[in-house]
PDB file of C-alpha atoms and ligand atoms in Angstrom:
ATOM      1  CA  MET A   1      -0.998  57.236  11.191  1.00 93.00           C
ATOM      2  CA  GLN A   2      -3.058  55.757  14.007  1.00 96.00           C
ATOM      3  CA  SER A   3      -3.384  57.562  17.328  1.00 98.00           C
ATOM      4  CA  LEU A   4      -5.063  57.257  20.730  1.00 98.00           C
ATOM      5  CA  THR A   5      -8.306  58.354  19.096  1.00 97.00           C
ATOM      6  CA  SER A   6      -8.212  55.752  16.332  1.00 98.00           C
ATOM      7  CA  THR A   7     -10.972  53.225  16.767  1.00 98.00           C
ATOM      8  CA  TYR A   8     -12.071  49.679  16.111  1.00 98.00           C
ATOM      9  CA  HIS A   9     -15.690  49.011  15.163  1.00 98.00           C
ATOM     10  CA  LEU A  10     -17.498  46.649  17.493  1.00 98.00           C
ATOM     11  CA  SER A  11     -20.006  44.229  15.978  1.00 98.00           C
ATOM     12  CA  ASN A  12     -22.864  46.658  16.678  1.00 98.00           C
ATOM     13  CA  GLY A  13     -21.055  49.516  14.896  1.00 98.00           C
ATOM     14  CA  VAL A  14     -19.958  51.351  18.065  1.00 98.00           C
ATOM     15  CA  THR A  15     -16.435  52.735  17.751  1.00 98.00           C
ATOM     16  CA  ILE A  16     -13.929  52.054  20.514  1.00 98.00           C
ATOM     17  CA  PRO A  17     -10.496  53.692  20.873  1.00 98.00           C
ATOM     18  CA  ILE A  18      -7.789  51.113  20.097  1.00 98.00           C
ATOM     19  CA  VAL A  19      -5.834  51.712  23.307  1.00 98.00           C
ATOM     20  CA  GLY A  20      -7.459  52.045  26.723  1.00 98.00           C
ATOM     21  CA  PHE A  21      -6.064  53.198  30.039  1.00 98.00           C
ATOM     22  CA  GLY A  22      -6.155  50.297  32.512  1.00 98.00           C
ATOM     23  CA  THR A  23      -6.852  50.990  36.190  1.00 98.00           C
ATOM     24  CA  TRP A  24      -6.529  47.540  37.767  1.00 97.00           C
ATOM     25  CA  GLN A  25      -4.495  47.665  40.975  1.00 95.00           C
ATOM     26  CA  MET A  26      -5.015  51.399  41.415  1.00 96.00           C
ATOM     27  CA  GLU A  27      -6.329  52.415  44.798  1.00 94.00           C
ATOM     28  CA  ASP A  28      -9.329  54.685  45.164  1.00 95.00           C
ATOM     29  CA  GLY A  29      -7.944  58.151  45.932  1.00 96.00           C
ATOM     30  CA  PRO A  30      -5.654  60.883  44.673  1.00 97.00           C
ATOM     31  CA  THR A  31      -3.167  58.540  42.941  1.00 97.00           C
ATOM     32  CA  THR A  32      -5.849  57.179  40.664  1.00 98.00           C
ATOM     33  CA  VAL A  33      -7.451  60.581  40.087  1.00 98.00           C
ATOM     34  CA  HIS A  34      -4.052  61.960  39.148  1.00 98.00           C
ATOM     35  CA  ALA A  35      -3.211  59.019  36.875  1.00 98.00           C
ATOM     36  CA  VAL A  36      -6.502  59.311  34.986  1.00 98.00           C
ATOM     37  CA  HIS A  37      -5.988  63.074  34.668  1.00 98.00           C
ATOM     38  CA  THR A  38      -2.545  62.444  33.200  1.00 98.00           C
ATOM     39  CA  ALA A  39      -3.929  59.831  30.826  1.00 98.00           C
ATOM     40  CA  ILE A  40      -6.629  62.198  29.581  1.00 98.00           C
ATOM     41  CA  GLU A  41      -4.132  65.055  29.194  1.00 98.00           C
ATOM     42  CA  THR A  42      -1.898  62.676  27.221  1.00 98.00           C
ATOM     43  CA  GLY A  43      -4.786  61.959  24.891  1.00 98.00           C
ATOM     44  CA  TYR A  44      -6.209  58.628  26.084  1.00 98.00           C
ATOM     45  CA  ARG A  45      -9.956  58.641  25.446  1.00 98.00           C
ATOM     46  CA  HIS A  46     -10.768  55.163  26.711  1.00 98.00           C
ATOM     47  CA  ILE A  47     -10.695  54.301  30.428  1.00 98.00           C
ATOM     48  CA  ASP A  48     -11.220  50.817  31.798  1.00 98.00           C
ATOM     49  CA  THR A  49     -12.297  50.190  35.392  1.00 98.00           C
ATOM     50  CA  ALA A  50     -14.346  47.611  37.314  1.00 98.00           C
ATOM     51  CA  ALA A  51     -16.544  47.514  40.384  1.00 98.00           C
ATOM     52  CA  ALA A  52     -14.059  45.031  41.852  1.00 98.00           C
ATOM     53  CA  TYR A  53     -11.206  47.531  41.517  1.00 98.00           C
ATOM     54  CA  GLN A  54     -13.061  49.751  44.019  1.00 97.00           C
ATOM     55  CA  ASN A  55     -11.852  52.871  42.241  1.00 98.00           C
ATOM     56  CA  GLU A  56     -14.902  53.832  40.170  1.00 98.00           C
ATOM     57  CA  GLY A  57     -15.309  56.965  42.330  1.00 98.00           C
ATOM     58  CA  SER A  58     -11.826  58.219  41.510  1.00 98.00           C
ATOM     59  CA  VAL A  59     -12.111  57.348  37.829  1.00 98.00           C
ATOM     60  CA  GLY A  60     -15.422  59.193  37.567  1.00 98.00           C
ATOM     61  CA  LYS A  61     -14.072  62.204  39.441  1.00 98.00           C
ATOM     62  CA  ALA A  62     -11.077  62.472  37.116  1.00 98.00           C
ATOM     63  CA  ILE A  63     -13.255  62.244  34.021  1.00 98.00           C
ATOM     64  CA  ARG A  64     -15.612  64.921  35.322  1.00 97.00           C
ATOM     65  CA  GLU A  65     -12.739  67.200  36.316  1.00 97.00           C
ATOM     66  CA  SER A  66     -11.105  66.805  32.900  1.00 97.00           C
ATOM     67  CA  GLY A  67     -13.780  69.013  31.412  1.00 95.00           C
ATOM     68  CA  LEU A  68     -14.226  66.644  28.477  1.00 97.00           C
ATOM     69  CA  ALA A  69     -17.730  66.026  27.228  1.00 98.00           C
ATOM     70  CA  ARG A  70     -18.974  62.664  28.458  1.00 98.00           C
ATOM     71  CA  SER A  71     -19.281  61.543  24.838  1.00 98.00           C
ATOM     72  CA  ASP A  72     -15.566  62.165  24.293  1.00 98.00           C
ATOM     73  CA  VAL A  73     -14.555  59.412  26.711  1.00 98.00           C
ATOM     74  CA  PHE A  74     -15.148  55.700  26.176  1.00 98.00           C
ATOM     75  CA  LEU A  75     -15.839  54.327  29.656  1.00 98.00           C
ATOM     76  CA  THR A  76     -15.925  50.658  30.641  1.00 99.00           C
ATOM     77  CA  THR A  77     -16.751  49.033  33.943  1.00 98.00           C
ATOM     78  CA  LYS A  78     -17.456  45.442  34.966  1.00 98.00           C
ATOM     79  CA  LEU A  79     -19.967  43.484  37.013  1.00 98.00           C
ATOM     80  CA  GLN A  80     -18.245  42.056  40.060  1.00 98.00           C
ATOM     81  CA  ASN A  81     -18.422  38.431  41.068  1.00 98.00           C
ATOM     82  CA  ARG A  82     -20.869  38.680  43.935  1.00 97.00           C
ATOM     83  CA  ASP A  83     -23.458  40.480  41.799  1.00 98.00           C
ATOM     84  CA  HIS A  84     -24.236  37.794  39.219  1.00 98.00           C
ATOM     85  CA  GLY A  85     -27.913  37.094  38.545  1.00 98.00           C
ATOM     86  CA  TYR A  86     -30.743  39.046  36.938  1.00 98.00           C
ATOM     87  CA  GLN A  87     -31.839  41.490  39.655  1.00 98.00           C
ATOM     88  CA  ALA A  88     -28.405  41.686  41.263  1.00 98.00           C
ATOM     89  CA  THR A  89     -26.987  42.799  37.903  1.00 98.00           C
ATOM     90  CA  HIS A  90     -29.547  45.577  37.533  1.00 98.00           C
ATOM     91  CA  ASP A  91     -28.809  46.756  41.084  1.00 98.00           C
ATOM     92  CA  ALA A  92     -25.024  46.573  40.622  1.00 98.00           C
ATOM     93  CA  PHE A  93     -25.237  48.481  37.347  1.00 98.00           C
ATOM     94  CA  LYS A  94     -27.058  51.347  39.085  1.00 98.00           C
ATOM     95  CA  ARG A  95     -24.417  51.420  41.829  1.00 98.00           C
ATOM     96  CA  SER A  96     -21.624  51.593  39.247  1.00 98.00           C
ATOM     97  CA  LEU A  97     -23.304  54.465  37.391  1.00 98.00           C
ATOM     98  CA  GLN A  98     -23.701  56.281  40.680  1.00 98.00           C
ATOM     99  CA  ALA A  99     -20.104  55.661  41.773  1.00 98.00           C
ATOM    100  CA  LEU A 100     -18.812  56.833  38.401  1.00 98.00           C
ATOM    101  CA  GLY A 101     -21.200  59.795  38.366  1.00 98.00           C
ATOM    102  CA  VAL A 102     -22.346  59.122  34.804  1.00 98.00           C
ATOM    103  CA  SER A 103     -25.717  58.475  33.201  1.00 98.00           C
ATOM    104  CA  TYR A 104     -24.577  55.735  30.814  1.00 98.00           C
ATOM    105  CA  LEU A 105     -21.642  53.431  30.094  1.00 98.00           C
ATOM    106  CA  ASP A 106     -19.900  52.759  26.822  1.00 99.00           C
ATOM    107  CA  LEU A 107     -19.166  49.149  27.706  1.00 99.00           C
ATOM    108  CA  TYR A 108     -20.291  46.861  30.522  1.00 99.00           C
ATOM    109  CA  LEU A 109     -18.577  43.507  31.010  1.00 99.00           C
ATOM    110  CA  ILE A 110     -19.255  40.381  33.064  1.00 98.00           C
ATOM    111  CA  HIS A 111     -15.941  40.306  34.913  1.00 98.00           C
ATOM    112  CA  TRP A 112     -15.656  36.556  35.485  1.00 98.00           C
ATOM    113  CA  PRO A 113     -17.561  33.644  33.911  1.00 98.00           C
ATOM    114  CA  ASN A 114     -18.041  31.457  36.964  1.00 97.00           C
ATOM    115  CA  PRO A 115     -17.377  33.010  40.384  1.00 97.00           C
ATOM    116  CA  ILE A 116     -16.906  30.400  43.078  1.00 96.00           C
ATOM    117  CA  ALA A 117     -20.284  31.200  44.686  1.00 96.00           C
ATOM    118  CA  PHE A 118     -21.976  30.225  41.406  1.00 96.00           C
ATOM    119  CA  ARG A 119     -19.485  27.602  40.182  1.00 96.00           C
ATOM    120  CA  ASP A 120     -22.037  24.779  40.379  1.00 95.00           C
ATOM    121  CA  ARG A 121     -24.628  26.631  38.269  1.00 97.00           C
ATOM    122  CA  TRP A 122     -22.738  29.271  36.291  1.00 98.00           C
ATOM    123  CA  GLN A 123     -24.498  28.343  33.054  1.00 98.00           C
ATOM    124  CA  THR A 124     -27.982  29.348  34.266  1.00 98.00           C
ATOM    125  CA  VAL A 125     -26.692  32.286  36.317  1.00 98.00           C
ATOM    126  CA  ASN A 126     -24.814  33.705  33.304  1.00 98.00           C
ATOM    127  CA  ALA A 127     -27.949  33.365  31.188  1.00 98.00           C
ATOM    128  CA  GLU A 128     -29.857  35.464  33.757  1.00 98.00           C
ATOM    129  CA  THR A 129     -27.046  37.991  34.146  1.00 98.00           C
ATOM    130  CA  TRP A 130     -26.805  38.358  30.393  1.00 98.00           C
ATOM    131  CA  ARG A 131     -30.577  38.880  30.101  1.00 98.00           C
ATOM    132  CA  ALA A 132     -30.122  41.908  32.366  1.00 99.00           C
ATOM    133  CA  PHE A 133     -27.179  43.064  30.229  1.00 99.00           C
ATOM    134  CA  GLU A 134     -29.335  42.841  27.099  1.00 99.00           C
ATOM    135  CA  GLU A 135     -32.044  44.911  28.793  1.00 98.00           C
ATOM    136  CA  LEU A 136     -29.542  47.582  29.855  1.00 99.00           C
ATOM    137  CA  TYR A 137     -28.248  47.670  26.286  1.00 99.00           C
ATOM    138  CA  GLU A 138     -31.700  47.886  24.748  1.00 98.00           C
ATOM    139  CA  ALA A 139     -32.674  50.623  27.214  1.00 98.00           C
ATOM    140  CA  GLY A 140     -29.714  52.687  25.952  1.00 98.00           C
ATOM    141  CA  LEU A 141     -27.991  52.722  29.336  1.00 98.00           C
ATOM    142  CA  VAL A 142     -24.921  51.028  27.936  1.00 98.00           C
ATOM    143  CA  ARG A 143     -23.690  51.343  24.350  1.00 98.00           C
ATOM    144  CA  SER A 144     -22.086  47.909  24.171  1.00 99.00           C
ATOM    145  CA  ILE A 145     -21.920  44.756  26.285  1.00 99.00           C
ATOM    146  CA  GLY A 146     -19.388  42.008  26.676  1.00 99.00           C
ATOM    147  CA  VAL A 147     -17.525  39.625  28.916  1.00 99.00           C
ATOM    148  CA  SER A 148     -14.124  39.173  30.497  1.00 98.00           C
ATOM    149  CA  ASN A 149     -12.022  36.092  31.216  1.00 98.00           C
ATOM    150  CA  PHE A 150     -14.417  33.920  29.195  1.00 98.00           C
ATOM    151  CA  ARG A 151     -12.997  30.841  27.469  1.00 98.00           C
ATOM    152  CA  PRO A 152     -14.669  29.251  24.435  1.00 98.00           C
ATOM    153  CA  HIS A 153     -16.920  26.914  26.456  1.00 98.00           C
ATOM    154  CA  HIS A 154     -18.166  29.858  28.552  1.00 98.00           C
ATOM    155  CA  LEU A 155     -18.948  31.846  25.395  1.00 98.00           C
ATOM    156  CA  GLU A 156     -20.488  28.827  23.694  1.00 98.00           C
ATOM    157  CA  THR A 157     -22.787  28.178  26.662  1.00 98.00           C
ATOM    158  CA  LEU A 158     -23.796  31.842  26.866  1.00 98.00           C
ATOM    159  CA  SER A 159     -24.667  31.879  23.174  1.00 98.00           C
ATOM    160  CA  GLN A 160     -27.304  29.190  23.754  1.00 98.00           C
ATOM    161  CA  SER A 161     -29.559  31.673  25.566  1.00 98.00           C
ATOM    162  CA  ALA A 162     -28.210  35.039  24.403  1.00 98.00           C
ATOM    163  CA  ARG A 163     -30.115  37.177  21.934  1.00 98.00           C
ATOM    164  CA  ILE A 164     -27.092  39.442  21.547  1.00 98.00           C
ATOM    165  CA  ILE A 165     -23.576  38.059  21.088  1.00 98.00           C
ATOM    166  CA  PRO A 166     -21.026  39.792  23.368  1.00 98.00           C
ATOM    167  CA  MET A 167     -19.166  42.543  21.528  1.00 98.00           C
ATOM    168  CA  VAL A 168     -15.978  42.275  23.601  1.00 99.00           C
ATOM    169  CA  ASN A 169     -13.988  39.645  25.486  1.00 98.00           C
ATOM    170  CA  GLN A 170     -11.362  41.165  27.766  1.00 98.00           C
ATOM    171  CA  ILE A 171      -8.668  38.672  28.718  1.00 98.00           C
ATOM    172  CA  ARG A 172      -5.139  38.646  30.070  1.00 97.00           C
ATOM    173  CA  LEU A 173      -3.136  38.824  26.866  1.00 97.00           C
ATOM    174  CA  CYS A 174       0.510  39.760  26.364  1.00 97.00           C
ATOM    175  CA  PRO A 175       3.647  38.432  24.659  1.00 97.00           C
ATOM    176  CA  GLY A 176       4.195  34.928  25.984  1.00 96.00           C
ATOM    177  CA  ASP A 177       0.637  34.596  27.275  1.00 96.00           C
ATOM    178  CA  VAL A 178      -1.744  34.064  24.388  1.00 96.00           C
ATOM    179  CA  ASP A 179      -4.623  31.625  24.849  1.00 96.00           C
ATOM    180  CA  LEU A 180      -4.948  30.778  21.164  1.00 96.00           C
ATOM    181  CA  LYS A 181      -8.204  28.864  21.540  1.00 97.00           C
ATOM    182  CA  THR A 182      -9.898  31.859  23.137  1.00 98.00           C
ATOM    183  CA  VAL A 183      -8.319  34.278  20.672  1.00 98.00           C
ATOM    184  CA  ASP A 184      -9.411  32.210  17.657  1.00 98.00           C
ATOM    185  CA  TYR A 185     -12.904  31.578  18.999  1.00 98.00           C
ATOM    186  CA  SER A 186     -13.480  35.244  19.837  1.00 98.00           C
ATOM    187  CA  ARG A 187     -12.234  36.373  16.443  1.00 98.00           C
ATOM    188  CA  ALA A 188     -14.477  33.863  14.662  1.00 98.00           C
ATOM    189  CA  GLN A 189     -17.478  35.279  16.540  1.00 98.00           C
ATOM    190  CA  ASN A 190     -16.497  38.874  15.719  1.00 98.00           C
ATOM    191  CA  ILE A 191     -15.875  39.549  19.413  1.00 98.00           C
ATOM    192  CA  GLN A 192     -13.226  42.256  19.913  1.00 98.00           C
ATOM    193  CA  LEU A 193     -10.375  41.086  22.128  1.00 98.00           C
ATOM    194  CA  GLU A 194      -9.212  43.495  24.776  1.00 98.00           C
ATOM    195  CA  ALA A 195      -5.850  42.794  26.413  1.00 98.00           C
ATOM    196  CA  TYR A 196      -5.588  43.445  30.114  1.00 98.00           C
ATOM    197  CA  SER A 197      -2.106  43.329  31.607  1.00 97.00           C
ATOM    198  CA  PRO A 198      -0.607  43.879  28.133  1.00 98.00           C
ATOM    199  CA  LEU A 199       2.745  44.307  29.898  1.00 97.00           C
ATOM    200  CA  GLY A 200       2.279  41.057  31.815  1.00 96.00           C
ATOM    201  CA  THR A 201       1.811  43.167  34.979  1.00 95.00           C
ATOM    202  CA  GLY A 202       5.477  44.087  34.537  1.00 95.00           C
ATOM    203  CA  LEU A 203       6.863  40.667  33.566  1.00 96.00           C
ATOM    204  CA  VAL A 204       7.528  41.599  29.922  1.00 97.00           C
ATOM    205  CA  PHE A 205      10.460  43.753  30.952  1.00 97.00           C
ATOM    206  CA  ASP A 206      12.644  40.746  31.779  1.00 96.00           C
ATOM    207  CA  VAL A 207      12.105  38.862  28.501  1.00 97.00           C
ATOM    208  CA  PRO A 208      15.379  38.807  26.490  1.00 97.00           C
ATOM    209  CA  ASP A 209      13.658  38.553  23.080  1.00 97.00           C
ATOM    210  CA  LEU A 210      11.604  41.654  23.827  1.00 98.00           C
ATOM    211  CA  GLN A 211      14.684  43.472  25.084  1.00 98.00           C
ATOM    212  CA  SER A 212      16.539  42.662  21.857  1.00 98.00           C
ATOM    213  CA  VAL A 213      13.664  43.792  19.625  1.00 98.00           C
ATOM    214  CA  ALA A 214      13.417  46.978  21.693  1.00 98.00           C
ATOM    215  CA  GLN A 215      17.100  47.667  21.306  1.00 98.00           C
ATOM    216  CA  LYS A 216      16.964  47.053  17.556  1.00 98.00           C
ATOM    217  CA  LYS A 217      13.995  49.409  17.111  1.00 98.00           C
ATOM    218  CA  ASN A 218      15.329  51.982  19.572  1.00 98.00           C
ATOM    219  CA  ARG A 219      12.110  51.657  21.577  1.00 98.00           C
ATOM    220  CA  THR A 220      11.247  50.531  25.092  1.00 98.00           C
ATOM    221  CA  VAL A 221      10.073  47.010  25.909  1.00 98.00           C
ATOM    222  CA  ALA A 222       6.668  48.430  26.902  1.00 98.00           C
ATOM    223  CA  GLN A 223       6.313  50.040  23.473  1.00 98.00           C
ATOM    224  CA  ILE A 224       7.264  46.801  21.713  1.00 98.00           C
ATOM    225  CA  ALA A 225       4.704  44.807  23.715  1.00 98.00           C
ATOM    226  CA  LEU A 226       1.969  47.374  23.024  1.00 98.00           C
ATOM    227  CA  ARG A 227       2.844  47.656  19.337  1.00 98.00           C
ATOM    228  CA  TRP A 228       2.688  43.863  19.028  1.00 98.00           C
ATOM    229  CA  SER A 229      -0.739  43.907  20.706  1.00 98.00           C
ATOM    230  CA  LEU A 230      -2.028  46.515  18.256  1.00 98.00           C
ATOM    231  CA  GLN A 231      -0.608  44.781  15.190  1.00 98.00           C
ATOM    232  CA  LYS A 232      -2.336  41.578  16.339  1.00 98.00           C
ATOM    233  CA  GLY A 233      -5.635  43.489  16.337  1.00 98.00           C
ATOM    234  CA  PHE A 234      -5.948  43.393  20.128  1.00 98.00           C
ATOM    235  CA  LEU A 235      -6.958  46.380  22.229  1.00 98.00           C
ATOM    236  CA  PRO A 236      -4.312  46.860  24.936  1.00 98.00           C
ATOM    237  CA  LEU A 237      -5.187  48.399  28.307  1.00 98.00           C
ATOM    238  CA  PRO A 238      -1.815  49.365  29.810  1.00 98.00           C
ATOM    239  CA  LYS A 239      -1.873  50.449  33.447  1.00 98.00           C
ATOM    240  CA  SER A 240       0.522  52.910  35.027  1.00 98.00           C
ATOM    241  CA  THR A 241       0.408  55.504  37.770  1.00 98.00           C
ATOM    242  CA  THR A 242       3.726  56.988  36.609  1.00 98.00           C
ATOM    243  CA  PRO A 243       3.219  60.043  34.365  1.00 98.00           C
ATOM    244  CA  ALA A 244       6.286  59.430  32.174  1.00 98.00           C
ATOM    245  CA  ARG A 245       5.188  55.831  31.559  1.00 98.00           C
ATOM    246  CA  ILE A 246       1.617  56.871  30.785  1.00 98.00           C
ATOM    247  CA  VAL A 247       3.092  59.077  28.048  1.00 98.00           C
ATOM    248  CA  GLU A 248       5.573  56.403  26.903  1.00 98.00           C
ATOM    249  CA  ASN A 249       2.808  53.814  26.570  1.00 98.00           C
ATOM    250  CA  ALA A 250       0.894  56.144  24.263  1.00 98.00           C
ATOM    251  CA  ASP A 251       3.858  56.690  21.970  1.00 98.00           C
ATOM    252  CA  VAL A 252       3.377  53.543  19.924  1.00 98.00           C
ATOM    253  CA  PHE A 253       2.002  54.744  16.618  1.00 98.00           C
ATOM    254  CA  ASP A 254       4.985  55.931  14.591  1.00 98.00           C
ATOM    255  CA  PHE A 255       6.700  52.599  14.024  1.00 98.00           C
ATOM    256  CA  ASP A 256       5.866  49.085  12.858  1.00 98.00           C
ATOM    257  CA  LEU A 257       7.154  45.688  13.842  1.00 98.00           C
ATOM    258  CA  THR A 258       8.143  43.560  10.855  1.00 98.00           C
ATOM    259  CA  GLN A 259       6.398  40.239  10.283  1.00 98.00           C
ATOM    260  CA  GLU A 260       9.585  38.557  11.426  1.00 98.00           C
ATOM    261  CA  GLU A 261       9.542  40.495  14.703  1.00 98.00           C
ATOM    262  CA  ILE A 262       5.855  39.690  15.202  1.00 98.00           C
ATOM    263  CA  ASN A 263       6.608  35.999  14.622  1.00 98.00           C
ATOM    264  CA  GLN A 264       9.484  36.126  17.085  1.00 98.00           C
ATOM    265  CA  ILE A 265       7.160  37.573  19.751  1.00 98.00           C
ATOM    266  CA  ASP A 266       4.359  35.140  18.832  1.00 97.00           C
ATOM    267  CA  ASN A 267       6.768  32.288  19.508  1.00 96.00           C
ATOM    268  CA  LEU A 268       7.415  33.330  23.107  1.00 96.00           C
ATOM    269  CA  THR A 269       5.919  30.933  25.622  1.00 89.00           C
ATOM    270  CA  ASP A 270       5.645  30.750  29.387  1.00 81.00           C
ATOM    271  CA  CYS A 271       7.650  33.885  30.095  1.00 87.00           C
ATOM    272  CA  CYS A 272       4.990  36.223  31.431  1.00 88.00           C
ATOM    273  CA  ASP A 273       2.879  33.974  33.633  1.00 82.00           C
ATOM    274  CA  GLN A 274      -0.271  32.454  32.331  1.00 83.00           C
ATOM    275  CA  ALA A 275      -3.822  33.717  32.646  1.00 91.00           C
ATOM    276  CA  LEU A 276      -5.697  31.940  35.424  1.00 93.00           C
ATOM    277  CA  ASP A 277      -8.024  29.140  34.399  1.00 94.00           C
ATOM    278  CA  PRO A 278     -11.458  30.438  35.495  1.00 96.00           C
ATOM    279  CA  ASP A 279     -12.651  26.900  36.150  1.00 94.00           C
ATOM    280  CA  LYS A 280      -9.936  26.367  38.740  1.00 93.00           C
ATOM    281  CA  THR A 281      -9.808  29.577  40.760  1.00 93.00           C
ATOM    282  CA  ASN A 282     -11.033  29.782  44.352  1.00 93.00           C
ATOM    283  CA  PHE A 283     -12.831  33.108  43.852  1.00 94.00           C
TER     284      PHE A 283
HETATM  285  P1  LIG B 301       3.497  51.751  37.574  1.00 96.54           P
HETATM  286  O1  LIG B 301       1.995  51.752  37.639  1.00 96.54           O
HETATM  287  O2  LIG B 301       4.126  51.860  38.921  1.00 96.54           O
HETATM  288  O3  LIG B 301       4.042  52.771  36.608  1.00 96.54           O
HETATM  289  P2  LIG B 301       0.081  45.881  33.018  1.00 96.54           P
HETATM  290  O4  LIG B 301      -0.474  47.041  32.257  1.00 96.54           O
HETATM  291  O5  LIG B 301       0.511  44.735  32.169  1.00 96.54           O
HETATM  292  O6  LIG B 301      -0.864  45.422  34.125  1.00 96.54           O
HETATM  293  O7  LIG B 301       1.417  46.374  33.747  1.00 96.54           O
HETATM  294  C1  LIG B 301       1.368  47.311  34.775  1.00 96.54           C
HETATM  295  C2  LIG B 301       2.703  47.331  35.506  1.00 96.54           C
HETATM  296  O8  LIG B 301       3.748  47.744  34.618  1.00 96.54           O
HETATM  297  C3  LIG B 301       2.713  48.297  36.647  1.00 96.54           C
HETATM  298  O9  LIG B 301       3.546  47.754  37.658  1.00 96.54           O
HETATM  299  C4  LIG B 301       3.318  49.561  36.054  1.00 96.54           C
HETATM  300  O10 LIG B 301       3.984  50.300  37.051  1.00 96.54           O
HETATM  301  C5  LIG B 301       4.310  48.985  35.078  1.00 96.54           C
HETATM  302  N1  LIG B 301       4.499  49.807  33.864  1.00 96.54           N
HETATM  303  C6  LIG B 301       3.539  50.360  33.095  1.00 96.54           C
HETATM  304  N2  LIG B 301       4.083  51.001  32.055  1.00 96.54           N
HETATM  305  C7  LIG B 301       5.412  50.849  32.157  1.00 96.54           C
HETATM  306  C8  LIG B 301       6.511  51.297  31.373  1.00 96.54           C
HETATM  307  N3  LIG B 301       6.334  51.995  30.258  1.00 96.54           N
HETATM  308  N4  LIG B 301       7.779  50.972  31.793  1.00 96.54           N
HETATM  309  C9  LIG B 301       7.969  50.251  32.925  1.00 96.54           C
HETATM  310  N5  LIG B 301       6.961  49.800  33.702  1.00 96.54           N
HETATM  311  C10 LIG B 301       5.693  50.097  33.324  1.00 96.54           C
END
């Protein structure tokens, strides 16, 4: 039976726990420290943060206080939008390590393909940013590198200058919000898909089809959404600051959805909001 310590293999052979603890929309401070403590006590060994979340300090503090060896936790953070570019990336990476209080990362992601400040030249800026990522990787400061919110044309453009193909693409991905083109493209390139907001930031709970599957399986809607994510080969990053939910979201390994149930969930559309189109945002 799988568990919170089961892993996928990234394209470079690094193993990554198949569920991560998401920390988006968690404020820096005791709530986040407490939530990460609870997650670690529950058995999560993969924590996902970002410079833009402004909670790296709390995440790092909780990991240190847990007493776990650094190598027992898979830690991800992300380059924030204002720090794109070669030297800015190197500088931002150092700041993130310092804020987290660690000497290396397990995964570093470009958070957004084309921030508004670089929208007119994102192709060349991403090439420079990625060159810095490759250097950090080759220097052993980060065990794997990837991207977030990239669509196929962003990945395709990056691959024209990249020496190393991203190992991960983290996108908003939940029942009713599956960007099939990005999913198919990433899979074809052997890029592991991570699912942020795997509960649709809470929207999954109101979906009748998910409620009926949950009732049939005697499970919660959250568990059905997370189980679906895992059976699709995604890597869900559920977020919660509520201890009972942190535990509930980890209790997803002792049941299977049938192919029919998977198909039913695959067929959901437009019920959980759609991921933003990076080419159209104003940030
Ligand atoms: P909270 O943090 O107050 O517990 P997502 O991971 O898709 O971004 O969803 C996060 C949202 O879903 C948060 O509002 C979180 O609330 C809520 N949530 C997380 N797990 C559960 C759960 N098992 N049951 C109900 N709500 C949950």
